Short mmCIF file of C-alpha atoms in Angstrom, two decimals:
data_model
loop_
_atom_site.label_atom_id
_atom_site.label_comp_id
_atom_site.label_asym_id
_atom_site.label_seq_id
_atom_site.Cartn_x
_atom_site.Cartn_y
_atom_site.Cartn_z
CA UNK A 1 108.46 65.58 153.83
CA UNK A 2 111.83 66.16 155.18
CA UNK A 3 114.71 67.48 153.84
CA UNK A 4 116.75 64.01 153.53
CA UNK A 5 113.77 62.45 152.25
CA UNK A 6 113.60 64.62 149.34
CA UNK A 7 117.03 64.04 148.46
CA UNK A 8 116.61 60.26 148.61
CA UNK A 9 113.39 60.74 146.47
CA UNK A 10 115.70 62.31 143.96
CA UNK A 11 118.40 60.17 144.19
CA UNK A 12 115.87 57.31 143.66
CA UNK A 13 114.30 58.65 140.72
CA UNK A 14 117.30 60.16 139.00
CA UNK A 15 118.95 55.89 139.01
CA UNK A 16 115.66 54.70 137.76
CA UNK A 17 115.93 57.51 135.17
CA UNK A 18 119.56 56.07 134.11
CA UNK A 19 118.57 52.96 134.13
CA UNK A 20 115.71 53.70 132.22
CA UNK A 21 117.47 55.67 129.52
CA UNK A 22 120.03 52.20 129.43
CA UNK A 23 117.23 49.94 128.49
CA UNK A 24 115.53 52.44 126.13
CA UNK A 25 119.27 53.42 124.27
CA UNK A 26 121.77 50.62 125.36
CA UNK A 27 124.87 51.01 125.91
CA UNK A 28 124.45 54.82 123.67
CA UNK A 29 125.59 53.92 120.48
CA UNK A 30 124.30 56.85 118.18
CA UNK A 31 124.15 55.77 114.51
CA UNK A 32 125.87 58.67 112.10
CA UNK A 33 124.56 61.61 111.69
CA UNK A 34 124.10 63.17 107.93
CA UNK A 35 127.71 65.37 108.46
CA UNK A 36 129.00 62.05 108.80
CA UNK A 37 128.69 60.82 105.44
CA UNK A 38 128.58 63.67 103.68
CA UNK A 39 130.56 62.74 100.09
CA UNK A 40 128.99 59.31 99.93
CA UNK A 41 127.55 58.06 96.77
CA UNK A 42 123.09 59.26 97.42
CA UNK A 43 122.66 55.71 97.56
CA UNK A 44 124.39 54.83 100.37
CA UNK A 45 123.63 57.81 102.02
CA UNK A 46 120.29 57.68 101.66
CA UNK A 47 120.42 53.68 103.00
CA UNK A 48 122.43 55.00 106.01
CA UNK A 49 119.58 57.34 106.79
CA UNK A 50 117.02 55.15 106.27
CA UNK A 51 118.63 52.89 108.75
CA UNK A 52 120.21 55.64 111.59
CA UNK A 53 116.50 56.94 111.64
CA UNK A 54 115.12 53.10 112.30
CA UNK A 55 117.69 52.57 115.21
CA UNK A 56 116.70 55.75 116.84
CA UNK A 57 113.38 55.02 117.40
CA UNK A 58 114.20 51.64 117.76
CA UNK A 59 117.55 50.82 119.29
CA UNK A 60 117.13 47.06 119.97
CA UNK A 61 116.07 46.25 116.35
CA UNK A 62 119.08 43.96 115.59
CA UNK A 63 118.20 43.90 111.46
CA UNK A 64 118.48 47.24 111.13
CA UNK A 65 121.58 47.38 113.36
CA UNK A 66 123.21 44.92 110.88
CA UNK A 67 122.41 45.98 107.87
CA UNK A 68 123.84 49.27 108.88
CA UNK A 69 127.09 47.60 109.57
CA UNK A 70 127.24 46.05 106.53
CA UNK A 71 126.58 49.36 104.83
CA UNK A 72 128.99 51.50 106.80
CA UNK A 73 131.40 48.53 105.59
CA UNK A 74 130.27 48.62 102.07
CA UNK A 75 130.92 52.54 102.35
CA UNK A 76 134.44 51.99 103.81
CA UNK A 77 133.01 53.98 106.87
CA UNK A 78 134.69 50.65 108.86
CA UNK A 79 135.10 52.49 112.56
CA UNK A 80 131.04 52.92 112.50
CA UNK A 81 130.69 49.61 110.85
CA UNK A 82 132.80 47.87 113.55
CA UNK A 83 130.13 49.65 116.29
CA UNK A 84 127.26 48.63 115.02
CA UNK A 85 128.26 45.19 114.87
CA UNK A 86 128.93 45.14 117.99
CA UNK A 87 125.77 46.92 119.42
CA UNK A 88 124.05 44.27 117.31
CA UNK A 89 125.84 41.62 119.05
CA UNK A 90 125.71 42.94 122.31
CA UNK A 91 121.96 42.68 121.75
CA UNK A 92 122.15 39.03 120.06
CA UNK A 93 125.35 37.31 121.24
CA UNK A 94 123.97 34.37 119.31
CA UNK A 95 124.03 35.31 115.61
CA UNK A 96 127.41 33.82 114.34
CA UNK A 97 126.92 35.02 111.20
CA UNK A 98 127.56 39.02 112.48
CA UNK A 99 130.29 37.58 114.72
CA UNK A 100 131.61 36.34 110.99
CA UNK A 101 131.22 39.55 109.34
CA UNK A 102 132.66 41.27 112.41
CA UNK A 103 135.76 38.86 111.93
CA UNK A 104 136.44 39.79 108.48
CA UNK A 105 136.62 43.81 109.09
CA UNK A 106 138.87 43.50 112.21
CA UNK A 107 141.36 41.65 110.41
CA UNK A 108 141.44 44.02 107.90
CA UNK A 109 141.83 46.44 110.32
CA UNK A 110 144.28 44.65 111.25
CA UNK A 111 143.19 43.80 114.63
CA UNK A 112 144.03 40.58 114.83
CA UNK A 113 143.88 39.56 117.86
CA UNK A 114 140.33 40.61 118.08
CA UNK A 115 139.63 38.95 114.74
CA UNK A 116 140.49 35.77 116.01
CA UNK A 117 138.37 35.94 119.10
CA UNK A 118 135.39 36.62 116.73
CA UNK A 119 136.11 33.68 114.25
CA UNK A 120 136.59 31.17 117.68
CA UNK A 121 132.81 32.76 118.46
CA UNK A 122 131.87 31.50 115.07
CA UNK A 123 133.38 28.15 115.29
CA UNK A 124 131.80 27.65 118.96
CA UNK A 125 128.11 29.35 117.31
CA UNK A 126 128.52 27.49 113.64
CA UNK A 127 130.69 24.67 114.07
CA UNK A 128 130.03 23.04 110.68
CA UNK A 129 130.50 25.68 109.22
CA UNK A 130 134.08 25.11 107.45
CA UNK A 131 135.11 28.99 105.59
CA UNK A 132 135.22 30.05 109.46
CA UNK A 133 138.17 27.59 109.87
CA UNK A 134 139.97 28.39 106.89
CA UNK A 135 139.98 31.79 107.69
CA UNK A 136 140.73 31.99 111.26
CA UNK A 137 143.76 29.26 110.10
CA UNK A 138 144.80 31.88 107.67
CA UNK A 139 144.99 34.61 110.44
CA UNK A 140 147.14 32.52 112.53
CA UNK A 141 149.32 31.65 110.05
CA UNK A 142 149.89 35.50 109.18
CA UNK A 143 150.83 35.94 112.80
CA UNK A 144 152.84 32.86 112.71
CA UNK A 145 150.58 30.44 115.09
CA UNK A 146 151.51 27.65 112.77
CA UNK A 147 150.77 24.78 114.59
CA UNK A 148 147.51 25.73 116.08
CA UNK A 149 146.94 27.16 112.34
CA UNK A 150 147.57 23.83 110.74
CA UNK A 151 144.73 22.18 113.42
CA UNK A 152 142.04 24.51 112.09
CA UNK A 153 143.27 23.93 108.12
CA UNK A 154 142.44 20.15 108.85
CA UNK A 155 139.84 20.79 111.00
CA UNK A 156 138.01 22.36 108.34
CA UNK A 157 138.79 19.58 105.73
CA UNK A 158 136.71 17.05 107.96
CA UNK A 159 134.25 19.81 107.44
CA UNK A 160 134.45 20.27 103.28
CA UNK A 161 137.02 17.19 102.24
CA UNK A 162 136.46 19.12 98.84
CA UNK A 163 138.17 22.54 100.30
CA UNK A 164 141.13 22.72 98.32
CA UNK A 165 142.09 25.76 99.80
CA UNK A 166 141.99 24.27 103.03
CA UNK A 167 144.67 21.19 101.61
CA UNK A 168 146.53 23.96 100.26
CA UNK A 169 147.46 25.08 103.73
CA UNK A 170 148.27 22.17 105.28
CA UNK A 171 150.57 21.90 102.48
CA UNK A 172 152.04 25.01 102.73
CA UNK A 173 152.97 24.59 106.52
CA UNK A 174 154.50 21.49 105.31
CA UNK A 175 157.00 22.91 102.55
CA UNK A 176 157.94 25.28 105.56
CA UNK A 177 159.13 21.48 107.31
CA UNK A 178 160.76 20.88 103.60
CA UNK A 179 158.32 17.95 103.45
CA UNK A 180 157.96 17.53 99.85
CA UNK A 181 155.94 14.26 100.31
CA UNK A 182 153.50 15.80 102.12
CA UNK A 183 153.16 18.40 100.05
CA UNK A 184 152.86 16.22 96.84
CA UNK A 185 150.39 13.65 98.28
CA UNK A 186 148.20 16.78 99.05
CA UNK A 187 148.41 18.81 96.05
CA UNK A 188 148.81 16.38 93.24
CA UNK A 189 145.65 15.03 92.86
CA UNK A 190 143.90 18.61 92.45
CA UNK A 191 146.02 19.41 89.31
CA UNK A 192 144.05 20.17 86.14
CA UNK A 193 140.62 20.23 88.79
CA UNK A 194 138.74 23.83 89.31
CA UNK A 195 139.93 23.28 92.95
CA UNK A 196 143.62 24.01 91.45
CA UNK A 197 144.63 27.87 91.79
CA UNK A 198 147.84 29.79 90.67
CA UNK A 199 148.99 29.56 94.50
CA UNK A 200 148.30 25.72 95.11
CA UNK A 201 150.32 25.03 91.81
CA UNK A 202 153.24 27.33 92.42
CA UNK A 203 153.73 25.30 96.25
CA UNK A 204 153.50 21.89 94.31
CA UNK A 205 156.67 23.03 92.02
CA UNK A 206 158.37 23.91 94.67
CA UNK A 207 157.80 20.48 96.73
CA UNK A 208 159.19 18.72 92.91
CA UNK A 209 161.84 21.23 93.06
CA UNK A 210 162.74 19.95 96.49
CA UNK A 211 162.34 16.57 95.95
CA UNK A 212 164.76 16.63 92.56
CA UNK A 213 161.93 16.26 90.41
CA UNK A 214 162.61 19.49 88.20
CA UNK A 215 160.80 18.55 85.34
CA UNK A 216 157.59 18.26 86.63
CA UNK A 217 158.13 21.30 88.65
CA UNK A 218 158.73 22.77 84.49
CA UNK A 219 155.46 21.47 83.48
CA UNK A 220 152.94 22.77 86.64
CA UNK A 221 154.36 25.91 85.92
CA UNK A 222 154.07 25.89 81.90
CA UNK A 223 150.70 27.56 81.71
CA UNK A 224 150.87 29.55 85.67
CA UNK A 225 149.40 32.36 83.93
CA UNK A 226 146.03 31.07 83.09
CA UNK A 227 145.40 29.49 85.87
CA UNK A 228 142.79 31.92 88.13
CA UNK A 229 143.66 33.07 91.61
CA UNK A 230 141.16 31.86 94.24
CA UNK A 231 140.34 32.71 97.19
CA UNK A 232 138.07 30.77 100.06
CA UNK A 233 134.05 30.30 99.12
CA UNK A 234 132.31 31.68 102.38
CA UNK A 235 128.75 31.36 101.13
CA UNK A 236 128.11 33.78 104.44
CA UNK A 237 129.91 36.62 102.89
CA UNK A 238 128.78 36.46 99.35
CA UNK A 239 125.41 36.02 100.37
CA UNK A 240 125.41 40.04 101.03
CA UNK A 241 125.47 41.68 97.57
CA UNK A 242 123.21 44.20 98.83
CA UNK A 243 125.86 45.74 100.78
CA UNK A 244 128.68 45.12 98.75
CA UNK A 245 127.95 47.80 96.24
CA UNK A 246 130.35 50.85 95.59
CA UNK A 247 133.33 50.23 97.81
CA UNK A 248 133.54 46.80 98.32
CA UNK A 249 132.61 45.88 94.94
CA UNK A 250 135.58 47.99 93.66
CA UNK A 251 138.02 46.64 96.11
CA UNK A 252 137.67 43.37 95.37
CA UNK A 253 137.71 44.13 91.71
CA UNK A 254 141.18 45.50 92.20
CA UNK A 255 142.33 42.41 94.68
CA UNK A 256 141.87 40.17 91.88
CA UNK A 257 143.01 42.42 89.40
CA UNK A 258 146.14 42.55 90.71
CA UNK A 259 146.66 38.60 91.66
CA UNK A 260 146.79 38.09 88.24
CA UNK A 261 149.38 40.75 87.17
CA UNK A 262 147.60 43.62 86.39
CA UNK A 263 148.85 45.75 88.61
CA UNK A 264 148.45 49.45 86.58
CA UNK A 265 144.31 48.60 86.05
CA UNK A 266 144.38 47.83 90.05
CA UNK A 267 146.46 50.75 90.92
CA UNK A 268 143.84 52.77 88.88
CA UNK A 269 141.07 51.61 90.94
CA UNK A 270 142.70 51.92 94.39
CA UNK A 271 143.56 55.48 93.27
CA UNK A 272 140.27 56.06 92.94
CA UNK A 273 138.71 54.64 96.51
CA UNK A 274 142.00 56.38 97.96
CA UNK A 275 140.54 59.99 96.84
CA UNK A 276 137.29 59.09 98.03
CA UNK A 277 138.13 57.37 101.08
CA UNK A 278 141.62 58.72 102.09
CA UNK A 279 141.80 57.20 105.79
CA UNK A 280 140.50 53.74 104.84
CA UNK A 281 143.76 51.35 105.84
CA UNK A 282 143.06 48.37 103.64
CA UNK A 283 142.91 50.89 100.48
CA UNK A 284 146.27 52.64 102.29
CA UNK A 285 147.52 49.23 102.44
CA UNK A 286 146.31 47.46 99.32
CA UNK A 287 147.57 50.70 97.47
CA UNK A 288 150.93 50.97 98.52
CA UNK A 289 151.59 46.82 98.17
CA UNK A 290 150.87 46.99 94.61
CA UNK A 291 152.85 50.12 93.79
CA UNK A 292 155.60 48.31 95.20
CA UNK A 293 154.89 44.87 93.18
CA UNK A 294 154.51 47.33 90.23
CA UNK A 295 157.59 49.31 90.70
CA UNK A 296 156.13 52.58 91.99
CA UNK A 297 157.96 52.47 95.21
CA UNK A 298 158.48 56.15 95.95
CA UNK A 299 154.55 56.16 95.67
CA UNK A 300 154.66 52.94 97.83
CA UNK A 301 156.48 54.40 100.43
CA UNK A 302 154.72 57.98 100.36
CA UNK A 303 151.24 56.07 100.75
CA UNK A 304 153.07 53.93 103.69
CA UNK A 305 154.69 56.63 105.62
CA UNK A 306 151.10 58.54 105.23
CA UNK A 307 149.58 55.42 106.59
CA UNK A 308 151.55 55.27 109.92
CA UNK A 309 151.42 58.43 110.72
CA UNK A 310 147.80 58.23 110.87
CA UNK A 311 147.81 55.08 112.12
CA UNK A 312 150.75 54.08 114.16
CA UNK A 313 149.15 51.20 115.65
CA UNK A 314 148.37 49.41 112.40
CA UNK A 315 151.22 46.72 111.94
CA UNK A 316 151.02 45.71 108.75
CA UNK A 317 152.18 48.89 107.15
CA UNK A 318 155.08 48.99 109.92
CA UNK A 319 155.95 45.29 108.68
CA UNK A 320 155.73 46.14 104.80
CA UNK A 321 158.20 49.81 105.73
CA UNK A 322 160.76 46.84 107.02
CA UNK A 323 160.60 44.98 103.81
CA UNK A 324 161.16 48.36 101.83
CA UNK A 325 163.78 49.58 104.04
CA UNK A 326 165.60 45.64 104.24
CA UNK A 327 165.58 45.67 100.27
CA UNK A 328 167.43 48.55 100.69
CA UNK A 329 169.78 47.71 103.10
CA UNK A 330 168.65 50.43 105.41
CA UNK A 331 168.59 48.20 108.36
CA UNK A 332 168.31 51.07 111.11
CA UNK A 333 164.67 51.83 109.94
CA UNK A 334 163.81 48.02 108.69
CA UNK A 335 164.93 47.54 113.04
CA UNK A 336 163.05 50.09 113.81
CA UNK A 337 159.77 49.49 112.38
CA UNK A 338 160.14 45.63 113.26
CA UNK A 339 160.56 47.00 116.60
CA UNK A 340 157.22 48.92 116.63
CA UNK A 341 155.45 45.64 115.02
CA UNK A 342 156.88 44.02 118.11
CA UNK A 343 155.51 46.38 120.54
CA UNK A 344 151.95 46.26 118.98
CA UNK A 345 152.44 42.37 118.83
CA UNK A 346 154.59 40.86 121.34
CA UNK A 347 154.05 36.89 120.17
CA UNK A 348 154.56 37.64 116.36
CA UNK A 349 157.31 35.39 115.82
CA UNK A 350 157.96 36.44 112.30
CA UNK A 351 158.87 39.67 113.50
CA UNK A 352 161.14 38.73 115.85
CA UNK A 353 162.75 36.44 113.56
CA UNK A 354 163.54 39.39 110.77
CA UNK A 355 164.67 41.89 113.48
CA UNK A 356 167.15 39.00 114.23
CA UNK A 357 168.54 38.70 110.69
CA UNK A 358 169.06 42.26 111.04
CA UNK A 359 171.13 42.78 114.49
CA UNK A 360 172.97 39.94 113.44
CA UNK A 361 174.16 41.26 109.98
CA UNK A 362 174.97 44.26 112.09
CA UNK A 363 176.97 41.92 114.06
CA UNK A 364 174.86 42.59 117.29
CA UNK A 365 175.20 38.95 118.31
CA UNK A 366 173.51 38.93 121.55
CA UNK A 367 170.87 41.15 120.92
CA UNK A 368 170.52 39.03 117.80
CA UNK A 369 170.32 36.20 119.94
CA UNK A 370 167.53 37.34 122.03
CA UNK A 371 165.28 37.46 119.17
CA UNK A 372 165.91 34.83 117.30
CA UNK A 373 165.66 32.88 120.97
CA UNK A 374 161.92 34.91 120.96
CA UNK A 375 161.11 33.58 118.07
CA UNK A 376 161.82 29.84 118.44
CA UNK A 377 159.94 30.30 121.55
CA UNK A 378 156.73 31.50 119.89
CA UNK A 379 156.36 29.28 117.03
CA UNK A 380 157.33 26.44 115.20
CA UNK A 381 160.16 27.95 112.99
CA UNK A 382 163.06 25.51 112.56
CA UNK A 383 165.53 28.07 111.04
CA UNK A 384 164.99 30.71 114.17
CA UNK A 385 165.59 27.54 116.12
CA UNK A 386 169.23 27.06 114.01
CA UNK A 387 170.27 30.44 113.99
CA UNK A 388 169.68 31.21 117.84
CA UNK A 389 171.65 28.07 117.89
CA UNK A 390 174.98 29.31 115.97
CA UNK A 391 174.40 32.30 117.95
CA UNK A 392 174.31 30.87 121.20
CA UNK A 393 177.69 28.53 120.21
CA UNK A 394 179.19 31.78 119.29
CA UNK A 395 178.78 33.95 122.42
CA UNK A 396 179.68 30.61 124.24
CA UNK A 397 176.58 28.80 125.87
CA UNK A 398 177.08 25.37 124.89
CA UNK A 399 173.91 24.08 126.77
CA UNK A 400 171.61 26.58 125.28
CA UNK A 401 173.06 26.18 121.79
CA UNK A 402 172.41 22.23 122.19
CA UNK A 403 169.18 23.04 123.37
CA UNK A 404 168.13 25.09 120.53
CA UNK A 405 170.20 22.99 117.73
CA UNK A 406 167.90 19.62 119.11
CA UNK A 407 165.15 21.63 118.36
CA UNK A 408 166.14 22.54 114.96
CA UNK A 409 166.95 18.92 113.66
CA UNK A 410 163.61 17.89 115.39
CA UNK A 411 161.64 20.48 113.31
CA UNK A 412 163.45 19.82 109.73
CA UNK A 413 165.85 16.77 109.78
CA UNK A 414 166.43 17.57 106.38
CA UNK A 415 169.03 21.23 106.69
CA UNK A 416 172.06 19.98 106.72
CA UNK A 417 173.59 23.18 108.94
CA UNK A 418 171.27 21.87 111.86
CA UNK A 419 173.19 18.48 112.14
CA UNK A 420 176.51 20.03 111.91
CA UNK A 421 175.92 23.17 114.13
CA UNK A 422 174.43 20.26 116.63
CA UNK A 423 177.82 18.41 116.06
CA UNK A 424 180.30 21.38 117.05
CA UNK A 425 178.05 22.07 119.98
CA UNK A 426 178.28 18.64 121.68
CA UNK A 427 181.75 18.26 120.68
CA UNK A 428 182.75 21.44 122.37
CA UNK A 429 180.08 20.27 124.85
CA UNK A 430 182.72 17.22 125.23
CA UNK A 431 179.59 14.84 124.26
CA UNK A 432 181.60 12.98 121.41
CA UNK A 433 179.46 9.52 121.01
CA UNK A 434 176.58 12.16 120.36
CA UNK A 435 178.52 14.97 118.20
CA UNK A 436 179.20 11.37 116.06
CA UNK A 437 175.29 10.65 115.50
CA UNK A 438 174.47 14.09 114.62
CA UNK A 439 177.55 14.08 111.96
CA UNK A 440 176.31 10.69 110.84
CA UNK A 441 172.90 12.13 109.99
CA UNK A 442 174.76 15.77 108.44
CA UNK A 443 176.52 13.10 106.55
CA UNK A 444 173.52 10.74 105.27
CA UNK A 445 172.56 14.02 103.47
CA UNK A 446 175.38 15.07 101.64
CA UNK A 447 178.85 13.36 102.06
CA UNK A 448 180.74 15.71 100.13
CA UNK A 449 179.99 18.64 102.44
CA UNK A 450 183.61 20.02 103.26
CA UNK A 451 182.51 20.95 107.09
CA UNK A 452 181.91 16.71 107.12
CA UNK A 453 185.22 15.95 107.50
CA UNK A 454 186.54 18.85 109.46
CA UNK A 455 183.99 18.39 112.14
CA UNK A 456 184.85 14.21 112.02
CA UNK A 457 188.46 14.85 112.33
CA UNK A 458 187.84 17.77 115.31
CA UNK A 459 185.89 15.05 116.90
CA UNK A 460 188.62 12.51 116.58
CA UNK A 461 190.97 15.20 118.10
CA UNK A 462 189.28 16.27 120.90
CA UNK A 463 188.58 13.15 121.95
CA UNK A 464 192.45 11.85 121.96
CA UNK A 465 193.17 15.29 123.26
CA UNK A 466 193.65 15.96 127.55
CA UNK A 467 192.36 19.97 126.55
CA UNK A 468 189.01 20.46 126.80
CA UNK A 469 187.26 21.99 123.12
#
């Protein structure tokens, strides 16, 4: 045989060898190795081991691929539990119950993004399944998606018209429009039920509040206290007891724990999973939010700082360092971090909308107009609507400050600042017939207002007046 034909013998068998080795070991996910979980409890250990040594001599078996997952998750091992749900999925694209459990880790990982592209895999695998809209609506809330949030709450509520968790959101997107109607005609009828948690109750005093009704907002709130927290039934996830020994069990233990105000018992347990598992970001997380609800915040912000410097890309710890730093008043690193949160997520409008606050109590108006403008843009949040507004009328751009005060008194006809900020605009705008209607309307909600009559008799001048406003 020739030289070249050797070589192409070779080269032949050495691709069939690669390919080969890809359908014998997929894509090369390697299962952990016993220096990898050294310091686990022996029986999660040994469980990992029983598994690791399945998958290696057989690396399509899906049920073993799974359930070591779910034990890496139960062990708070989350970066191997994230792989081998998705070698199991890459090997059953099908089973929307891992795409489920795969949902739930990312977005406490706080990869949200991805999170949501597993719970839409769910929804399109399982759509009856209603937990899988609550939750996804929950995630898109958090990154302030509200609308398309508020079409999976209902969406889900065709699915379970017994969800009150599910009513509870829609209800809560609707106090953000200050529609107390809404949010009465929702949440009323599940007083006194087991569908009524401390949450639900706390949003329906504030919609009585709202709609002057302050006595009734007294009595849902007499007996807060013993009313449990709740959170959403996904039959899918408690299903899984197996693997939700050790870690999990404990860090749900402290979740509720501290829900219902006792924080020094949940701080106790985090402690605990934070010595044991010091690089695990929801027990970083978890730990350093209750601190701060308890008081501890130098230990809050030690566990915090900590937390982003091992992981800079995890935004919620650079969005609770704001909040710490904005109570206070240390608005260079509140910017700062807000900044970073923006970086990591571009379309988070709630970001954008608290780095505005900030340049413009540092009297950066422009620069506080280009992110309050950002965050009108990105969702449907009336009051960065108003303020890029005022800003806009300030640095002088009539037609955008129209544009975005419209949008304001479209999204809550009820704030009162809308309908006059709308007023001065088209008045200085020269539109007086309209700067009249809006005043009419700032007026049909309180008549007393002293910026009423200043703006009616500006109006009146400017309109008898040859200068232009």
């Amino acid at each position: 045989m020739s030289v070249s034909g050797c070589i192409r013998r070779r080269v032949v068998f050495g691709v069939l060898g690669l390919l080969f080795s890809a359908l014998v070991f997929g894509t090369g996910f390697e299962p952990p190795s016993p220096a990898d979980i050294e310091g686990l409890a022996p029986e999660l250990r040994e469980r990992i081991e029983t598994l690791a040594a399945s998958i290696r001599s057989q690396p399509d078996d899906v049920d073993a691929l799974s359930g070591l997952a779910q034990t890496c998750e139960a062990a708070g091992l989350m970066d191997w539990a994230e792989q081998a749900y998705r070698e199991s999925l890459r090997l059953d694209p099908e089973a929307a119950r891992l795409h489920h459990f795969l949902a739930r880790l990312l977005e406490r990982g706080g990869k949200l993004d991805e999170a949501g592209e597993a719970y839409s895999a769910v929804r399109r695998l399982a759509p009856d399944y209603a937990p899988a809209y609550v939750l996804h609506a929950d995630l898109l809330v958090q990154q302030g998606r509200f609308d398309e949030g508020e079409v999976l709450y209902r969406e889900a509520r065709k699915r379970d018209s017994e969800d009150g968790i599910a009513r509870h959101g829609i209800a809560r997107l609707a106090l953000r429009r200050k529609d107390s109607a809404t949010v009465i005609a929702l949440l009323e009828p599940l007083l006194g039920t087991n569908r009524a948690d401390r949450g639900l109750v706390q949003t329906l005093a504030r919609a009585y509040q709202m709609d002057g009704r302050a006595e009734e907002a007294r009595q849902a709130m007499a007996n807060i206290a013993a009313i449990p927290v709740r959170r959403v039934i996904d039959p899918w996830n408690d299903s899984r007891p197996q693997f939700l020994a050790g870690f999990g069990v404990d860090l749900l233990k402290s979740e509720r724990l501290a829900n219902e105000g006792h924080f020094g018992e949940a701080i106790a347990i985090l402690e605990d999973l934070h010595r044991s598992h010091p690089d695990n970001l929801t027990v970083i997380n978890n730990l350093a939010v209750v601190c701060r609800r308890d008081g501890r915040t130098e230990r809050s912000l030690e566990l915090m700082l900590q937390g982003v410097e091992r992981f800079p890309d995890y935004f919620p710890l650079h969005m609770n360092l704001a909040t710490y730093y904005e109570s206070r008043q240390e608005n260079g690193p509140a910017a700062r971090h807000l900044r970073r949160v923006i970086e990591l997520h571009p379309e988070l409008a709630i970001a954008h909308e608290r780095l505005g606050a900030i340049l413009m109590r540092a009297q950066n108006f422009q620069a506080a107009y280009d992110s309050y403008d950002r965050a009108a843009t990105l969702g449907d949040r009336s009051h960065a609507s108003l303020f890029a507004g005022q800003l806009a009328l300030r640095l002088g751009d009539t037609v955008e400050a129209i544009k975005h005060l419209e949008e304001s008194t479209r999204r809550d006809r009820e704030e009162i600042l809308g309908w006059l900020s709308l007023s001065q605009a088209l008045t200085k705008a020269g539109r007086f017939d309209d700067a009249e209607t809006a005043l009419a309307s700032a007026r049909s909600l309180d008549a007393s207002h002293p910026l009423v009559g200043q703006f009616g008799r500006d109006i009146e001048y400017w309109r008898s007046s040859d200068a232009t406003p």
